[in-house]
CSV table of C-alpha atoms in Angstrom, one decimal:
chain,number,residue,atom,x,y,z
A,1,MET,CA,163.7,56.7,-163.0
A,2,ASP,CA,163.0,53.1,-162.8
A,3,PHE,CA,161.9,52.5,-166.5
A,4,LYS,CA,160.3,49.3,-165.8
A,5,ASN,CA,157.4,51.2,-164.0
A,6,LEU,CA,156.7,53.8,-166.6
A,7,PRO,CA,153.1,53.6,-168.0
A,8,HIS,CA,152.4,51.6,-171.1
A,9,PHE,CA,156.2,50.0,-171.4
A,10,ARG,CA,154.6,46.4,-171.5
A,11,PRO,CA,151.1,47.2,-172.8
A,12,ALA,CA,148.6,45.3,-170.5
A,13,GLU,CA,146.8,44.3,-173.6
A,14,ILE,CA,149.6,41.9,-175.0
A,15,LYS,CA,149.1,38.8,-173.6
A,16,THR,CA,152.4,37.1,-174.6
A,17,TYR,CA,155.3,39.4,-174.5
A,18,ARG,CA,158.6,37.9,-176.2
A,19,SER,CA,162.1,38.8,-174.7
A,20,ASP,CA,163.9,36.2,-176.7
A,21,THR,CA,163.8,35.2,-180.5
A,22,TYR,CA,161.5,32.3,-181.1
A,23,ASP,CA,161.3,29.5,-183.8
A,24,ARG,CA,158.1,31.2,-185.6
A,25,ILE,CA,160.4,34.2,-186.8
A,26,SER,CA,163.8,32.3,-187.1
A,27,PRO,CA,165.9,33.2,-190.5
A,28,SER,CA,165.8,29.6,-191.2
A,29,ALA,CA,161.6,29.1,-190.9
A,30,THR,CA,160.8,32.2,-192.7
A,31,LYS,CA,158.9,32.4,-195.8
A,32,PHE,CA,161.0,35.5,-197.1
A,33,ASP,CA,162.8,34.5,-200.2
A,34,ALA,CA,166.0,36.1,-199.7
A,35,LYS,CA,167.5,34.3,-203.1
A,36,GLY,CA,169.3,36.9,-205.2
A,37,LYS,CA,168.1,39.9,-203.1
A,38,THR,CA,169.4,42.9,-201.6
A,39,LEU,CA,169.0,45.0,-198.1
A,40,LEU,CA,170.3,48.3,-197.5
A,41,ILE,CA,170.4,49.3,-194.0
A,42,THR,CA,171.3,52.3,-192.4
A,43,ALA,CA,173.1,52.1,-188.7
A,44,GLY,CA,173.8,48.5,-189.3
A,45,ALA,CA,177.1,48.2,-188.4
A,46,THR,CA,176.3,48.1,-184.6
A,47,GLY,CA,173.8,47.1,-182.1
A,48,ILE,CA,169.9,46.2,-183.3
A,49,GLY,CA,171.3,47.0,-187.1
A,50,TYR,CA,174.3,44.7,-186.8
A,51,SER,CA,171.3,42.1,-185.1
A,52,ILE,CA,169.1,42.6,-188.4
A,53,CYS,CA,172.2,41.8,-190.5
A,54,GLU,CA,173.0,38.7,-189.1
A,55,SER,CA,169.6,37.6,-189.5
A,56,PHE,CA,168.9,38.5,-193.2
A,57,ALA,CA,172.2,36.8,-193.8
A,58,LYS,CA,171.1,33.7,-191.9
A,59,ALA,CA,167.9,33.5,-194.3
A,60,GLY,CA,170.2,33.7,-197.1
A,61,ILE,CA,170.3,37.1,-198.7
A,62,ALA,CA,172.6,37.6,-201.5
A,63,ARG,CA,173.7,41.3,-200.8
A,64,ILE,CA,173.6,43.8,-197.8
A,65,ILE,CA,174.8,47.4,-198.1
A,66,ILE,CA,175.1,49.4,-194.8
A,67,LEU,CA,175.3,53.1,-194.4
A,68,GLN,CA,176.8,54.6,-191.2
A,69,ARG,CA,178.9,57.5,-190.2
A,70,ARG,CA,181.8,55.7,-188.6
A,71,GLU,CA,184.2,54.2,-191.0
A,72,SER,CA,186.0,52.1,-188.1
A,73,VAL,CA,182.4,50.3,-187.2
A,74,LEU,CA,181.9,49.7,-190.8
A,75,ALA,CA,185.1,48.0,-191.6
A,76,ALA,CA,184.5,45.6,-188.4
A,77,ALA,CA,180.9,44.9,-189.3
A,78,LYS,CA,181.8,43.9,-192.9
A,79,GLU,CA,185.0,41.9,-191.9
A,80,ALA,CA,182.6,40.2,-189.1
A,81,LEU,CA,180.0,39.4,-191.4
A,82,GLY,CA,182.1,38.2,-194.5
A,83,LYS,CA,183.9,35.7,-192.0
A,84,ALA,CA,180.5,34.3,-190.6
A,85,TYR,CA,178.6,34.4,-194.2
A,86,PRO,CA,180.8,34.7,-197.0
A,87,THR,CA,177.9,33.7,-199.5
A,88,THR,CA,176.7,37.2,-198.6
A,89,LEU,CA,178.3,40.2,-200.0
A,90,VAL,CA,178.7,43.1,-197.9
A,91,GLU,CA,179.3,46.6,-199.1
A,92,THR,CA,179.8,49.7,-196.7
A,93,TYR,CA,179.5,53.2,-197.0
A,94,ALA,CA,180.3,56.2,-194.7
A,95,ALA,CA,177.3,58.4,-194.7
A,96,SER,CA,174.8,59.9,-192.4
A,97,GLN,CA,170.8,59.2,-192.9
A,98,SER,CA,170.7,63.3,-192.8
A,99,ASP,CA,173.1,63.8,-195.7
A,100,PHE,CA,170.8,63.7,-198.4
A,101,PRO,CA,173.0,64.6,-201.7
A,102,ARG,CA,175.4,61.7,-200.2
A,103,VAL,CA,172.2,59.1,-199.6
A,104,THR,CA,171.1,60.0,-203.0
A,105,GLU,CA,174.2,59.2,-204.3
A,106,ILE,CA,174.5,56.0,-202.8
A,107,ILE,CA,170.8,54.7,-203.7
A,108,GLN,CA,171.2,55.4,-207.3
A,109,SER,CA,174.8,53.5,-207.3
A,110,VAL,CA,173.5,50.6,-205.5
A,111,GLY,CA,170.6,50.5,-208.1
A,112,GLU,CA,168.7,47.3,-206.9
A,113,ILE,CA,167.2,47.2,-203.2
A,114,ASP,CA,164.5,44.9,-202.4
A,115,VAL,CA,164.3,45.7,-198.6
A,116,LEU,CA,165.2,49.1,-196.9
A,117,ILE,CA,165.8,49.4,-193.2
A,118,PRO,CA,166.4,53.0,-191.8
A,119,CYS,CA,167.7,52.2,-188.4
A,120,ALA,CA,169.8,55.4,-187.9
A,121,THR,CA,168.3,57.7,-185.0
A,122,SER,CA,169.2,60.5,-183.1
A,123,ALA,CA,168.5,60.6,-179.5
A,124,ALA,CA,171.0,63.9,-178.5
A,125,ASP,CA,168.3,65.3,-176.2
A,126,LEU,CA,168.4,62.0,-174.1
A,127,GLU,CA,172.1,63.2,-172.7
A,128,GLY,CA,171.5,64.8,-169.5
A,129,MET,CA,167.7,64.2,-169.4
A,130,LYS,CA,167.1,68.1,-169.7
A,131,PRO,CA,163.4,69.5,-169.2
A,132,THR,CA,161.9,70.2,-172.5
A,133,ARG,CA,162.2,74.1,-172.5
A,134,ASP,CA,165.8,73.7,-171.7
A,135,ASN,CA,166.6,72.3,-175.2
A,136,LYS,CA,167.8,74.4,-178.2
A,137,THR,CA,166.0,74.8,-180.9
A,138,GLU,CA,168.7,73.6,-183.2
A,139,GLN,CA,169.0,70.6,-181.2
A,140,ILE,CA,165.7,69.4,-181.7
A,141,ALA,CA,165.8,70.5,-185.1
A,142,ASP,CA,169.0,68.2,-185.5
A,143,ILE,CA,167.3,65.3,-184.3
A,144,TYR,CA,164.1,65.9,-186.7
A,145,MET,CA,166.5,66.1,-189.6
A,146,VAL,CA,167.9,62.5,-188.6
A,147,ASN,CA,164.7,60.7,-187.5
A,148,VAL,CA,162.0,62.1,-190.0
A,149,VAL,CA,162.9,64.2,-192.6
A,150,GLY,CA,165.9,61.7,-193.4
A,151,LEU,CA,163.4,58.9,-193.2
A,152,PHE,CA,161.5,60.6,-195.6
A,153,HIS,CA,164.4,61.4,-197.9
A,154,ILE,CA,165.6,58.0,-198.1
A,155,VAL,CA,162.5,56.1,-198.4
A,156,ARG,CA,161.4,58.4,-201.3
A,157,GLU,CA,164.8,58.1,-203.2
A,158,PHE,CA,164.2,53.9,-202.7
A,159,LEU,CA,160.4,54.3,-203.9
A,160,ALA,CA,162.5,56.1,-207.1
A,161,LEU,CA,164.5,52.8,-208.1
A,162,PRO,CA,163.0,50.6,-210.8
A,163,SER,CA,161.8,47.2,-210.3
A,164,THR,CA,163.9,44.6,-209.2
A,165,ALA,CA,165.1,41.7,-211.2
A,166,SER,CA,164.1,39.3,-208.3
A,167,GLY,CA,160.3,40.1,-208.5
A,168,GLY,CA,158.0,40.6,-205.9
A,169,PRO,CA,156.9,43.4,-203.6
A,170,LYS,CA,159.6,45.2,-201.6
A,171,SER,CA,159.8,46.3,-198.2
A,172,VAL,CA,160.5,49.3,-195.9
A,173,ILE,CA,160.9,48.2,-192.2
A,174,HIS,CA,161.5,51.4,-190.2
A,175,VAL,CA,163.2,50.6,-186.6
A,176,SER,CA,161.3,52.5,-184.5
A,177,SER,CA,160.9,52.7,-180.8
A,178,ASN,CA,158.5,52.2,-177.6
A,179,ALA,CA,159.3,55.8,-176.8
A,180,SER,CA,157.0,56.8,-179.8
A,181,GLN,CA,154.5,56.0,-177.5
A,182,MET,CA,155.6,57.2,-174.3
A,183,TYR,CA,157.0,59.9,-172.5
A,184,PHE,CA,160.3,59.7,-170.1
A,185,PRO,CA,162.4,62.6,-168.9
A,186,GLY,CA,164.8,64.4,-171.6
A,187,GLY,CA,163.0,62.7,-174.4
A,188,SER,CA,160.8,65.5,-176.1
A,189,GLY,CA,163.0,65.3,-179.2
A,190,TYR,CA,163.4,61.9,-179.3
A,191,CYS,CA,159.9,60.4,-178.3
A,192,SER,CA,158.0,63.1,-180.7
A,193,SER,CA,160.3,62.5,-183.6
A,194,LYS,CA,159.8,58.6,-183.2
A,195,ALA,CA,156.0,58.9,-183.4
A,196,ALA,CA,156.1,61.4,-186.2
A,197,ALA,CA,158.1,58.8,-188.0
A,198,ASN,CA,155.7,56.2,-187.6
A,199,GLN,CA,153.1,58.6,-189.2
A,200,MET,CA,155.4,59.1,-192.0
A,201,ILE,CA,155.7,55.7,-192.8
A,202,THR,CA,152.1,54.7,-192.5
A,203,HIS,CA,151.3,57.7,-194.8
A,204,PHE,CA,153.6,56.2,-197.1
A,205,GLY,CA,152.1,52.7,-196.7
A,206,PHE,CA,148.6,54.0,-197.5
A,207,ASP,CA,149.5,55.9,-200.6
A,208,GLU,CA,151.6,53.6,-202.3
A,209,PRO,CA,149.7,51.3,-204.7
A,210,LYS,CA,149.1,48.2,-203.1
A,211,GLY,CA,151.3,45.2,-204.0
A,212,ASN,CA,154.3,47.3,-205.0
A,213,VAL,CA,156.0,48.2,-201.2
A,214,LYS,CA,155.0,47.0,-197.9
A,215,PHE,CA,155.7,49.3,-195.1
A,216,TYR,CA,156.3,48.7,-191.4
A,217,SER,CA,157.6,50.5,-188.2
A,218,PHE,CA,158.3,48.4,-185.3
A,219,HIS,CA,159.7,48.7,-181.6
A,220,PRO,CA,162.3,46.7,-181.5
A,221,GLY,CA,162.5,45.8,-177.5
A,222,ALA,CA,164.4,47.1,-174.7
A,223,ILE,CA,168.0,46.2,-176.0
A,224,TRP,CA,171.4,47.0,-174.6
A,225,THR,CA,173.1,49.0,-177.5
A,226,PRO,CA,175.4,51.4,-177.2
A,227,LEU,CA,172.9,54.4,-177.4
A,228,ALA,CA,171.3,52.7,-174.5
A,229,GLN,CA,174.5,52.1,-172.6
A,230,LYS,CA,175.1,56.1,-172.7
A,231,ASN,CA,171.8,56.9,-171.3
A,232,VAL,CA,170.0,54.5,-169.2
A,233,PRO,CA,171.7,52.7,-166.3
A,234,LYS,CA,171.7,48.8,-166.8
A,235,ASP,CA,169.6,48.1,-163.8
A,236,MET,CA,166.7,50.2,-164.9
A,237,VAL,CA,165.5,47.9,-167.3
A,238,VAL,CA,165.1,44.4,-168.3
A,239,TRP,CA,166.9,44.0,-171.4
A,240,GLU,CA,166.1,42.1,-174.0
A,241,ASP,CA,167.6,39.6,-176.4
A,242,VAL,CA,169.1,41.7,-179.7
A,243,LYS,CA,168.3,38.9,-181.7
A,244,LEU,CA,164.8,39.3,-181.3
A,245,PRO,CA,164.2,42.6,-183.7
A,246,GLY,CA,166.9,40.6,-186.0
A,247,ASP,CA,164.6,37.9,-186.6
A,248,PHE,CA,161.6,39.8,-186.5
A,249,ALA,CA,162.8,42.0,-189.6
A,250,VAL,CA,163.4,39.1,-191.8
A,251,TRP,CA,159.5,37.9,-190.6
A,252,LEU,CA,158.2,41.3,-191.4
A,253,ALA,CA,159.9,41.2,-195.1
A,254,SER,CA,157.9,37.9,-195.6
A,255,PRO,CA,154.6,37.6,-197.0
A,256,GLU,CA,153.4,36.1,-193.7
A,257,ALA,CA,153.4,39.8,-192.5
A,258,ASP,CA,151.7,41.7,-195.4
A,259,PHE,CA,148.3,42.3,-193.3
A,260,LEU,CA,150.7,44.8,-191.0
A,261,ASN,CA,151.1,47.0,-194.1
A,262,GLY,CA,151.5,50.5,-192.7
A,263,ARG,CA,151.6,49.8,-189.2
A,264,PHE,CA,153.6,50.3,-186.1
A,265,VAL,CA,153.9,46.7,-184.7
């Protein structure tokens, strides 16, 4: 199937569609005050997550905490970020977003977090692109455990932390997907769980007292990530610059994005 021709892949109502990063959201131009602040991100060692780490490091953030399952990619990301951005402290933890006790332990040990970015995702049902009825119940449950329940848990634990010394509102920036608003073969678990995750973030945003924490979900674009490489032929999609979601995440953490609180962008 040609993903470029799927309905709503590029919504008609969007007049300017960006495929590359641009000056307005550049980390050097952002109004996000990164001094003394801490970012915790899941799946931040590869792909979109790593680009987000780079953008926050460019903005001058003091500390980046990365949670990801594989020790090897964590070690590589820590080394690369440390060399490129020596003034940013990078810490890594091997953990799955669905390992609730481990996530709680890590967040409590980290202590102060200003920006939480849940980027981890499960798209196990995309492999083979089977009809919905051919998926196993356990497989769909596992996808929801990462994409929805795991998201809920990490946000809940983040909100239980005390206020940070840096002051100002905190941010939760959920890396979602355009799949949350579309259909494609084999994506019943992934697409529907991403839609549910967006709703979860919206409810957090409306329930939390205004001014304490800002909540966003955003579609990062069509990025040639390792996950995409496993499931989509490269010539099916016009791929976009991975720096775009990285820089946009920093902009979302700035005061300029306050009007989008609770929304899917």
